[in-house]
Coordinates of C-alpha atoms in Angstrom, one line a residue:
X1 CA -31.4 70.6 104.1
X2 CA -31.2 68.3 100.8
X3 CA -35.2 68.9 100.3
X4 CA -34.7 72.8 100.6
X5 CA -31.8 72.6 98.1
X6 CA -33.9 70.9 95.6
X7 CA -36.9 73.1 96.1
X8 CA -34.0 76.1 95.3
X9 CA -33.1 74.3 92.1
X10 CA -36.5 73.9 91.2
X11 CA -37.8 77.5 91.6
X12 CA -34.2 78.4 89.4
X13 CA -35.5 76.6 86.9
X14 CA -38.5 78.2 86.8
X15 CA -37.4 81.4 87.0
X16 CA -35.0 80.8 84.1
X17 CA -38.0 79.5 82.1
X18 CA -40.1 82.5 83.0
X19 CA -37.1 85.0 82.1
X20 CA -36.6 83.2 78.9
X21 CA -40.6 83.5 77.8
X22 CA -40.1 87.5 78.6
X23 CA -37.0 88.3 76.8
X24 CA -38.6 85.8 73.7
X25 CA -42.6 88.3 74.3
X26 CA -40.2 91.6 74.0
X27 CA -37.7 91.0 71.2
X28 CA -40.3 92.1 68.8
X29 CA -40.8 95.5 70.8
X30 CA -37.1 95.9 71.2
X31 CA -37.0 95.5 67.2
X32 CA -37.4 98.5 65.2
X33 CA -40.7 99.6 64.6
X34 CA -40.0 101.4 61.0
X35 CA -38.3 98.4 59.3
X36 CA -41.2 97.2 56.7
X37 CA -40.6 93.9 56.9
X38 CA -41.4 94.1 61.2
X39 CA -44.6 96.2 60.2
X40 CA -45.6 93.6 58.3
X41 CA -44.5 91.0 60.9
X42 CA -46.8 93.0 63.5
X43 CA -49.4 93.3 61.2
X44 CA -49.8 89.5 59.9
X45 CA -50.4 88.8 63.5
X46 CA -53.2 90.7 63.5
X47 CA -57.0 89.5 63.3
X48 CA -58.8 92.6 61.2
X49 CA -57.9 94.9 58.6
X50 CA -58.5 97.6 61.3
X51 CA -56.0 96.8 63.5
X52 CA -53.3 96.5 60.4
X53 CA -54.0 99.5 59.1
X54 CA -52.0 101.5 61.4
X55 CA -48.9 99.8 60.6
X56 CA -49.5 99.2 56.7
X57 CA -50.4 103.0 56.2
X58 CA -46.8 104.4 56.8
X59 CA -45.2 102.0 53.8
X60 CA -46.1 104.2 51.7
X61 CA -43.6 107.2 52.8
X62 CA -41.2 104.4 54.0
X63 CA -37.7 104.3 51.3
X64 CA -36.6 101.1 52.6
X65 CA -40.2 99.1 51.8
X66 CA -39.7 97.2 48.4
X67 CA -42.1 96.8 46.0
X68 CA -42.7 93.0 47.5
X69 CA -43.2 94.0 50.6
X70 CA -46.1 96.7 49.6
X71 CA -47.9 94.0 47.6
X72 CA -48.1 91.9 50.8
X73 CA -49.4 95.0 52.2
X74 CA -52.0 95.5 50.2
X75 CA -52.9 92.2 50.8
X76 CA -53.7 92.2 53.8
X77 CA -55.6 95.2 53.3
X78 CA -57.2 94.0 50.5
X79 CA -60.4 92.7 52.7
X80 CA -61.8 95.9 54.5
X81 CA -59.5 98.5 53.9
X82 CA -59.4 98.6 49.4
X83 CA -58.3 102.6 49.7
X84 CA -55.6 101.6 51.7
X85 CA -55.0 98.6 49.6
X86 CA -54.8 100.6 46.1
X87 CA -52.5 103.4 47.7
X88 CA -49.9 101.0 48.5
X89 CA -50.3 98.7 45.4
X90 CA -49.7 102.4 43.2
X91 CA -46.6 103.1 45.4
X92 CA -45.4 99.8 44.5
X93 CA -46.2 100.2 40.8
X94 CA -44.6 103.6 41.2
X95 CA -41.2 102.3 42.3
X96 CA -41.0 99.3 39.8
X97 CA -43.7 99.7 36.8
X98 CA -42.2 96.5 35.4
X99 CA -43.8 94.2 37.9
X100 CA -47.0 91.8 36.5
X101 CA -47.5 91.1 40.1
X102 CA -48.3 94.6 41.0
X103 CA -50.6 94.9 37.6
X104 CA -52.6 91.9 39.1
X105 CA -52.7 93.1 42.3
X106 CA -54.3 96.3 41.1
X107 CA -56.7 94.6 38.8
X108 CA -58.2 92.9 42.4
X109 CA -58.1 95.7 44.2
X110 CA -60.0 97.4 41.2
X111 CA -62.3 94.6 41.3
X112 CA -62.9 94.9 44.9
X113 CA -63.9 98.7 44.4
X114 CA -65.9 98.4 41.4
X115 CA -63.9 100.8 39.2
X116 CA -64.2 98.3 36.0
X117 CA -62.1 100.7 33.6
X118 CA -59.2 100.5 36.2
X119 CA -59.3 96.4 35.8
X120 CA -59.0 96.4 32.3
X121 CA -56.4 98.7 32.3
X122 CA -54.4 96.9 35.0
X123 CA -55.1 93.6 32.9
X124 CA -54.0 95.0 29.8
X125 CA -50.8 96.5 31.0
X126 CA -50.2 92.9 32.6
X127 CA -50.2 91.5 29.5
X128 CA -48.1 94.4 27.2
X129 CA -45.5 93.5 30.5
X130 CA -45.5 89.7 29.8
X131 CA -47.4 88.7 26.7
X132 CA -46.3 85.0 27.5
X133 CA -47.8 85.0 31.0
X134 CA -51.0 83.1 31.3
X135 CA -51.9 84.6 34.7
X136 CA -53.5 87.6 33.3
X137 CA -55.7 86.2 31.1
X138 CA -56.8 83.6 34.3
X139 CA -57.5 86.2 36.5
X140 CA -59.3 88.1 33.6
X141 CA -61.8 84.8 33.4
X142 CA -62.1 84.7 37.0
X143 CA -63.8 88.1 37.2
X144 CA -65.7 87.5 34.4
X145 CA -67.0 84.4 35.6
X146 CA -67.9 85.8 39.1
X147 CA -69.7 88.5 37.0
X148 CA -72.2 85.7 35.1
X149 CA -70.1 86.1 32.1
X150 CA -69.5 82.5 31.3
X151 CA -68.5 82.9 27.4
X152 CA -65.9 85.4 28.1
X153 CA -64.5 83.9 30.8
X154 CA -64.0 80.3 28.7
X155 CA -62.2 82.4 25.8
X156 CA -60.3 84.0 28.4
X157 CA -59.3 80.6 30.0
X158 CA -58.8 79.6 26.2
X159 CA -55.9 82.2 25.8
X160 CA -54.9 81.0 29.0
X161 CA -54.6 77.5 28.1
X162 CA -53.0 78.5 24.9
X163 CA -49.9 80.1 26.8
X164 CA -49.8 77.6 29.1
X165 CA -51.0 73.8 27.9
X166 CA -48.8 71.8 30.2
X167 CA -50.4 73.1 33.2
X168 CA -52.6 70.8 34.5
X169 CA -54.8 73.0 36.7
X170 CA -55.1 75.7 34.0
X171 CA -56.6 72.9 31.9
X172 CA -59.0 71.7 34.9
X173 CA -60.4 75.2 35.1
X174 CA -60.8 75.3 31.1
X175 CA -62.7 72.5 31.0
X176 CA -64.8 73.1 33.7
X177 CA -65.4 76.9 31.6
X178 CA -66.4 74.9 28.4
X179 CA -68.8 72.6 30.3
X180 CA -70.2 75.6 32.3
X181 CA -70.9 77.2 28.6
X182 CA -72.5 73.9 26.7
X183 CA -69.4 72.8 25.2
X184 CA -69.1 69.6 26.5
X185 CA -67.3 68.0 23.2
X186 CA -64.5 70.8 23.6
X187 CA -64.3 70.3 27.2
X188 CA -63.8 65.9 27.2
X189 CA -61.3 67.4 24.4
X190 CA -58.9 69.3 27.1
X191 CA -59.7 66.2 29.4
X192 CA -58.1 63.7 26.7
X193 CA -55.0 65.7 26.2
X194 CA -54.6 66.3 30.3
X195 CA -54.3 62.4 30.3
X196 CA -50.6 61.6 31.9
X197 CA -50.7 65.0 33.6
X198 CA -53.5 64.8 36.1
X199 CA -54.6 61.3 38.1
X200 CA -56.4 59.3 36.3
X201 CA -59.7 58.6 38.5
X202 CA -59.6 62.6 38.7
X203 CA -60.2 62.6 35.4
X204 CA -62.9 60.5 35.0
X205 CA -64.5 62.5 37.8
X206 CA -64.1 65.2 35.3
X207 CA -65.2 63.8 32.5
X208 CA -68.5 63.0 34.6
X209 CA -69.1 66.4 35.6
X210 CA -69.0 67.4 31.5
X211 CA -71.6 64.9 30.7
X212 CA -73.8 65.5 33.9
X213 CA -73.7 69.1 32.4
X214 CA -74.8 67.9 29.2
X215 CA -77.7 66.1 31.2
X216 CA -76.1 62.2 30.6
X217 CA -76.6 61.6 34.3
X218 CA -76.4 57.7 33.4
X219 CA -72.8 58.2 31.9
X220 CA -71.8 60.1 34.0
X221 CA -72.5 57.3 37.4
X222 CA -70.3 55.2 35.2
X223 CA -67.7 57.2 35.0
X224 CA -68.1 58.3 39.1
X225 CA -68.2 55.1 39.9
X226 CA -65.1 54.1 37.9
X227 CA -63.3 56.8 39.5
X228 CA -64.1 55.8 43.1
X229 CA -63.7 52.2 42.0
X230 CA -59.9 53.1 40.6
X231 CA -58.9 55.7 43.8
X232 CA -61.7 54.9 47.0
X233 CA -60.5 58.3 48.9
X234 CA -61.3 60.3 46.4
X235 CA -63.9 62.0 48.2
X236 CA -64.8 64.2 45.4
X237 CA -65.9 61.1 43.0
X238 CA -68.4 59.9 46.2
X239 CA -69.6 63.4 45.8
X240 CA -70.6 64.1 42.4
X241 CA -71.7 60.5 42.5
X242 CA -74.1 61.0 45.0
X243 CA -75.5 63.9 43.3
X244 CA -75.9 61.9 39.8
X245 CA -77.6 59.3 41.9
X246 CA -80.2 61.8 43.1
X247 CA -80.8 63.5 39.7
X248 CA -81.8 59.9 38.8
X249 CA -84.5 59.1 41.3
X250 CA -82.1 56.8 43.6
X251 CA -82.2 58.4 46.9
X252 CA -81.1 55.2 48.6
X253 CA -77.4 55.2 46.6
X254 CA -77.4 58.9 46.7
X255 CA -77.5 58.8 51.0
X256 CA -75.0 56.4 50.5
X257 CA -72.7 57.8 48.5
X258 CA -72.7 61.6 50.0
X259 CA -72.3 59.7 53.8
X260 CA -68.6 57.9 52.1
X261 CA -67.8 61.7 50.7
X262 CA -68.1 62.7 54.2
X263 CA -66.5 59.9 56.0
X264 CA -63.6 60.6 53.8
X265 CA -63.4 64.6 54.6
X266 CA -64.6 65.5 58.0
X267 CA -63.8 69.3 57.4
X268 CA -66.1 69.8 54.3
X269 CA -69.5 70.1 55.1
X270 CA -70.3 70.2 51.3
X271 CA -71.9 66.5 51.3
X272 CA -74.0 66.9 54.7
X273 CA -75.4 69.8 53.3
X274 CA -76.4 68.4 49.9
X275 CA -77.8 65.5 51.8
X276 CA -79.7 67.3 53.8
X277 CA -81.6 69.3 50.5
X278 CA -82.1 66.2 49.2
X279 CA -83.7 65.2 51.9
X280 CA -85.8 68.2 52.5
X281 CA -86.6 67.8 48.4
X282 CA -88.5 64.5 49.1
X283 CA -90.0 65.4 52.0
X284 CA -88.1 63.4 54.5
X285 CA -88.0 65.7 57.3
X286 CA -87.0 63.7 60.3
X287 CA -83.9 62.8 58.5
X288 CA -83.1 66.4 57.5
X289 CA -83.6 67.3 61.2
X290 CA -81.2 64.6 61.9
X291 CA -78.7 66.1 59.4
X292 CA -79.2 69.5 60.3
X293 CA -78.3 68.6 63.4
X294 CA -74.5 66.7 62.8
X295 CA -74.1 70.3 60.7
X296 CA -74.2 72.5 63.7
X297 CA -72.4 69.9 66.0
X298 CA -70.1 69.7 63.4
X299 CA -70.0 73.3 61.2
X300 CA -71.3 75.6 63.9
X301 CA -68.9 78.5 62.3
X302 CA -71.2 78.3 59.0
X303 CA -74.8 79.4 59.9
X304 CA -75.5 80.8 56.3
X305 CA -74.4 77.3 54.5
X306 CA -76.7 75.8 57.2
X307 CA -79.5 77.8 56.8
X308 CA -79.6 77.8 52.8
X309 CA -79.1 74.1 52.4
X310 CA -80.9 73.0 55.6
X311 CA -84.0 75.2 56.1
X312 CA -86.1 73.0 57.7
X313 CA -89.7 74.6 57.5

């Protein structure tokens, strides 16, 4: 009698739990499906831009969605569906015209579909809306730079700095713009002034990467090395030290120094796959076979990076 008892108790419980999980699986259906904010809900749960745009579409006609909550829309539509994307982003602009946000957004989605006119514009009516506001003139660089446009993105990044010198990583990305276009003595410039502001090794990390652009490779281990020397998880530092180490004839210190970058981050494969080149560079096959092979234990979800940094022939 006591034993069935408990087994009653028992299967109670159970039940209880199970009801619970159902009643927790259905309040989102029991929820009203024309409140924006649970379309967007529904749709964040989803894994393609197909499946979201059945719920995204409708915000458009919908009163109650705010200009917010069409952004985030267009987000997420951004990726696969950019018709979608630039109807809802319009809407948006349509209900508050006063929004930088929704400027930016456009000048994306613009990007996205090629229509370089409607960037521009979307980028110049961000900055009549907030003349102040560096982040049109960083997103302006950022296009530019993904279009090869080096120069125009650094002066870009240079306007950007201007509105905004206290921010460190506005500064990073300058500097980085001004090595990219052979100004290197500009560039260490920005680094000395980002002194207080950003950690100290990463600077000197920094400062390396502006003098291995300039081709001072023997500087720059100097300054990789006092970086690693100053912080010794800065992956980063092993990195770009590595790298230096290889472009001067040290293959031995370079191995060495990409293995610590990936000791230190497990989830990069960015220093395997640099090793592996460099082995493939000096003919070392075995070893790149070796490599290759921790890369697809380890990076199996990134065939392409495998395959252009780890061809072996």
């Amino acid at each position: 009698m006591r034993r069935r008892l408990t087994l009653n108790r028992g299967q109670r419980s159970l039940l209880v739990v199970c009801l619970v999980a159902i009643v927790i699986h259905l309040i989102p259906l029991l929820l009203p499906r024309n409140e924006p904010e649970q379309q967007l809900a529904i749709a964040r749960a989803m894994s393609t831009v197909s499946q979201r745009v059945p719920f995204l579409r409708p915000l458009k006609d919908d009163s109650k969605a705010t200009p917010a909550e069409l952004r985030e829309a267009a987000t997420l539509l951004l990726d696969g569906a950019p018709d979608d994307a630039h109807t809802l982003a319009l809407e948006a602009e349509r209900r508050n015209p006063q929004e930088v946000e929704t400027q930016l957004l456009l000048a994306r989605i613009c990007d996205v579909e090629r229509m370089s006119r409607c960037v521009s514009t979307a980028l110049s009516r961000a900055e009549s809306l907030a003349p102040a506001d560096a982040r049109p003139d960083v997103l302006r660089a950022e296009l530019l730079e993904k279009d090869g446009d080096v120069t125009g993105a650094a002066a870009a990044m240079e306007r950007a700095h201007g509105k905004a010198p206290e921010d460190p990583l506005i500064g990073l990305r300058y500097v980085r713009l001004l090595s990219e276009a052979r100004r290197g003595e500009e560039a260490l410039a920005v680094l000395r002034k980002l002194e207080g502001r950003v950690p100290h090794a990463r600077l000197l990390v920094e400062q390396g990467r502006v003098h291995s652009r300039e081709g001072h490779d023997a500087e720059a281990v100097k300054l990789f090395r006092a970086a690693v020397a100053e912080d010794p998880k800065l992956g980063v530092g092993y990195f770009e030290l590595g790298l230096a180490w290889h472009r001067l004839g040290r293959p031995d210190r370079a191995e060495e120094a990409l293995r610590q970058a990936d000791r230190l981050d497990r989830t990069d494969p960015k220093a395997l796959a640099a090793l592996c080149a460099i082995q493939l560079k000096e003919r070392r096959i075995d070893d790149a076979r070796l490599t290759r092979m921790d890369l697809e234990r380890r990076f199996s979800g990134q065939p392409e990076l495998i395959r252009q940094s780890c061809s072996i022939p």
